[in-house]
XYZ file of C-alpha atoms in Angstrom:
245
model
C 210.722 92.826 235.403
C 212.129 90.016 233.323
C 209.933 87.450 235.033
C 206.814 89.613 234.623
C 207.548 90.099 230.902
C 208.029 86.365 230.491
C 204.757 85.650 232.267
C 202.922 88.227 230.173
C 204.422 86.763 226.975
C 203.370 83.263 228.011
C 199.850 84.448 228.742
C 199.481 86.399 225.509
C 201.057 83.902 223.083
C 198.134 81.437 222.966
C 195.857 84.270 221.880
C 198.303 85.369 219.207
C 198.533 81.859 217.720
C 194.769 81.468 217.449
C 194.243 84.181 214.888
C 190.769 84.973 213.683
C 190.050 84.786 209.939
C 190.884 88.062 208.221
C 188.189 90.211 206.637
C 189.527 89.341 203.189
C 189.137 85.618 203.808
C 185.611 86.057 205.092
C 184.600 88.179 202.092
C 186.059 85.696 199.599
C 184.469 82.718 201.349
C 181.058 84.446 201.394
C 181.346 85.433 197.721
C 182.148 81.842 196.738
C 179.322 80.473 198.870
C 176.844 82.951 197.348
C 177.959 82.141 193.803
C 177.645 78.390 194.348
C 174.322 78.848 196.125
C 172.977 80.967 193.252
C 174.049 78.322 190.740
C 171.969 75.651 192.441
C 169.106 77.912 193.576
C 168.424 79.226 190.078
C 169.137 75.787 188.594
C 171.737 76.994 186.115
C 172.861 73.382 185.931
C 169.955 72.674 183.583
C 171.875 74.508 180.865
C 174.915 72.311 181.409
C 173.313 69.005 180.528
C 173.570 66.757 177.495
C 169.865 67.203 176.797
C 170.070 71.011 176.826
C 173.149 70.940 174.621
C 171.474 68.749 171.999
C 168.269 70.795 172.078
C 170.120 74.081 171.493
C 172.815 72.843 169.130
C 171.490 74.741 166.098
C 171.177 78.100 167.880
C 174.592 77.689 169.505
C 176.199 76.854 166.181
C 174.512 79.825 164.485
C 175.705 82.199 167.204
C 179.246 80.858 166.972
C 179.334 81.214 163.199
C 178.144 84.837 163.437
C 180.182 85.833 166.519
C 183.223 83.576 166.654
C 185.451 85.746 168.856
C 182.633 86.466 171.317
C 181.712 82.786 171.419
C 185.297 81.828 172.251
C 185.444 84.459 174.998
C 182.139 83.343 176.520
C 183.182 79.697 176.333
C 186.517 80.260 178.096
C 184.901 82.515 180.732
C 182.222 79.880 181.429
C 184.908 77.229 181.812
C 186.890 79.420 184.214
C 183.770 79.930 186.370
C 182.828 76.239 186.380
C 186.362 75.063 187.185
C 187.118 77.897 189.597
C 183.963 77.340 191.663
C 184.110 73.528 191.372
C 180.695 73.416 189.715
C 179.374 70.452 187.706
C 179.259 70.778 183.932
C 182.869 70.765 182.706
C 182.342 67.643 180.593
C 179.289 69.160 178.889
C 181.237 72.339 178.186
C 184.018 70.293 176.604
C 181.516 68.466 174.401
C 179.999 71.812 173.408
C 183.439 73.154 172.595
C 184.187 70.210 170.338
C 180.892 70.644 168.521
C 181.276 74.404 168.083
C 185.004 74.827 167.463
C 186.335 71.438 166.413
C 188.365 69.012 168.515
C 191.766 70.712 168.248
C 190.615 74.294 168.832
C 188.223 73.202 171.576
C 190.994 71.315 173.380
C 193.065 74.506 173.309
C 190.221 76.685 174.624
C 189.355 74.105 177.277
C 192.972 74.014 178.377
C 193.046 77.788 178.837
C 189.734 77.904 180.721
C 190.257 74.794 182.830
C 193.830 75.648 183.783
C 192.867 79.216 184.717
C 189.866 78.072 186.748
C 191.850 75.303 188.434
C 194.572 77.783 189.354
C 192.011 80.137 190.914
C 190.572 77.239 192.946
C 194.101 76.227 193.961
C 195.000 79.739 195.106
C 191.686 80.150 196.917
C 192.152 76.900 198.847
C 195.720 77.899 199.691
C 194.677 81.369 200.874
C 191.614 80.288 202.842
C 192.556 76.909 204.268
C 196.245 75.967 204.191
C 197.399 77.893 207.265
C 194.534 76.509 209.340
C 195.112 72.941 208.150
C 198.854 73.136 208.813
C 198.291 74.564 212.301
C 195.952 71.726 213.241
C 197.538 68.794 211.400
C 201.080 70.027 210.722
C 202.923 67.225 212.509
C 200.985 64.569 210.585
C 201.164 66.365 207.240
C 204.869 67.172 207.456
C 206.240 63.963 205.857
C 203.499 64.027 203.190
C 204.224 67.670 202.354
C 207.925 66.975 202.013
C 207.452 63.887 199.832
C 204.847 65.537 197.640
C 206.969 68.648 197.110
C 209.940 66.594 195.874
C 207.920 64.895 193.131
C 205.048 67.351 192.766
C 205.050 67.512 188.974
C 204.872 63.725 188.485
C 202.230 63.271 191.169
C 200.050 66.075 189.839
C 200.456 64.896 186.258
C 199.280 61.438 187.285
C 196.264 62.835 189.123
C 195.324 64.929 186.078
C 195.749 62.120 183.568
C 193.664 59.554 185.454
C 189.966 60.585 185.299
C 189.143 58.584 188.424
C 190.309 61.535 190.538
C 187.724 64.371 190.469
C 189.120 67.553 188.947
C 187.898 69.851 191.716
C 189.252 67.597 194.481
C 192.746 67.727 192.983
C 192.465 71.531 192.764
C 191.505 71.970 196.404
C 193.842 69.369 197.889
C 196.793 70.700 195.886
C 196.179 74.132 197.396
C 196.826 72.641 200.832
C 200.275 71.402 199.797
C 203.481 73.379 199.350
C 203.754 72.786 195.619
C 204.773 75.899 193.687
C 202.170 77.569 191.507
C 204.409 77.177 188.443
C 204.630 73.405 188.896
C 200.896 73.207 189.518
C 199.993 75.171 186.380
C 202.426 73.218 184.181
C 201.227 69.800 185.400
C 197.579 70.821 185.074
C 197.933 72.274 181.576
C 199.790 69.196 180.342
C 197.768 66.593 182.216
C 194.321 67.656 180.993
C 195.229 67.608 177.293
C 194.343 63.925 176.578
C 190.983 64.042 178.362
C 190.072 67.396 176.848
C 190.806 66.174 173.347
C 188.851 62.927 173.785
C 185.695 64.716 174.967
C 186.095 67.538 172.466
C 186.447 65.005 169.654
C 183.343 63.208 170.907
C 181.508 66.511 170.717
C 181.849 66.424 166.936
C 179.483 63.441 166.987
C 177.061 65.115 169.372
C 173.948 63.820 167.633
C 174.956 60.190 168.198
C 175.761 60.549 171.915
C 172.986 59.555 174.299
C 175.019 59.185 177.496
C 178.371 60.339 178.809
C 179.143 56.712 179.616
C 179.435 56.082 175.892
C 182.487 58.359 175.812
C 184.229 57.156 178.964
C 184.477 53.539 177.861
C 186.682 51.074 179.782
C 189.263 51.199 176.984
C 189.497 54.994 177.147
C 189.767 55.017 180.945
C 192.373 52.268 180.759
C 194.450 54.366 178.381
C 194.287 57.334 180.765
C 195.324 55.145 183.686
C 198.289 53.860 181.701
C 199.363 57.420 180.897
C 199.037 58.329 184.561
C 201.191 55.400 185.641
C 203.837 56.336 183.077
C 204.023 59.773 184.682
C 205.108 58.069 187.907
C 208.121 56.403 186.270
C 210.509 59.267 187.245
C 209.396 58.973 190.892
C 209.981 55.216 190.954
C 213.363 55.663 189.260
C 214.464 58.260 191.825
C 213.570 55.990 194.721
C 215.272 52.981 193.100
C 218.404 54.997 192.329
C 218.527 56.348 195.892
C 218.377 52.836 197.334
C 221.027 51.545 194.948
C 223.451 54.393 195.747
C-alpha cells in the first residue's frame, strides 16, 4: 500500500505543479487587454498630445475655473488609468496639470494619480505573472530577488528618479520581485516628485512649448541622473562596510 501511494503521488505531482491560470487571472487579463485595445482602436491617444492640449487650453481652463473639484477628480482618475494600464500620455497629463492647477498643486495631484496607478500595475503584474515567472526562472532569479529585496527602496528610488527608465517598465518588473508594497509605494511617491514638478512647471509656459524635447534638456536629465546616483549611496556604503568588517 505504501509503495502504491508513493507511485500515485509521484504520478500526480507533476499535474499539481502545472496549475492552470485561475478564472480571476483570466478575467483580469482580458479586461486589461480590452481596455488597452479600446484605447488604441478608438484613438483616444489623440487627446493626449501636445497639439490637442494647446488647441483646447481655453476650454480646459474655463472648465477648471468653473468646476475645480470635478476637474481635480477627473485629472487624478485619468492619471490612474494611464499609469495603471501603462498607456502613453502621462507627460501630456502632467503638462496639462501644471497649466490648469499650477506647478505645486499639479505635482501633488500627479503624485496621487501616478502612485495609485503604478501601484495597481505593480499588483496586477504580481498577481498575474510572478508565480509563473518564479516557477520557470526561479533558480536564476533567486540571487537577484535576494539582493533587490535587501536594498529595494534605494534601487526603486534610483529607477524613479532617472527618466531613462520607462515608468511602466519599472511598475511591471517591480511586481515580479519580492519587494513589499509599502516600500514600493514610498519609493515611487518620493521618486517621481522631481520629474512631476519639472513637467508641471513647464506646463505653466504651455504656449511657448513646441516639443517635449524642449523640456527634457540634457541639463535636466543630467540632474535627474545625479539624484538617482545619490540614492544609491546607502547601497554602496552597506557593501563597503560589509567588506571592511
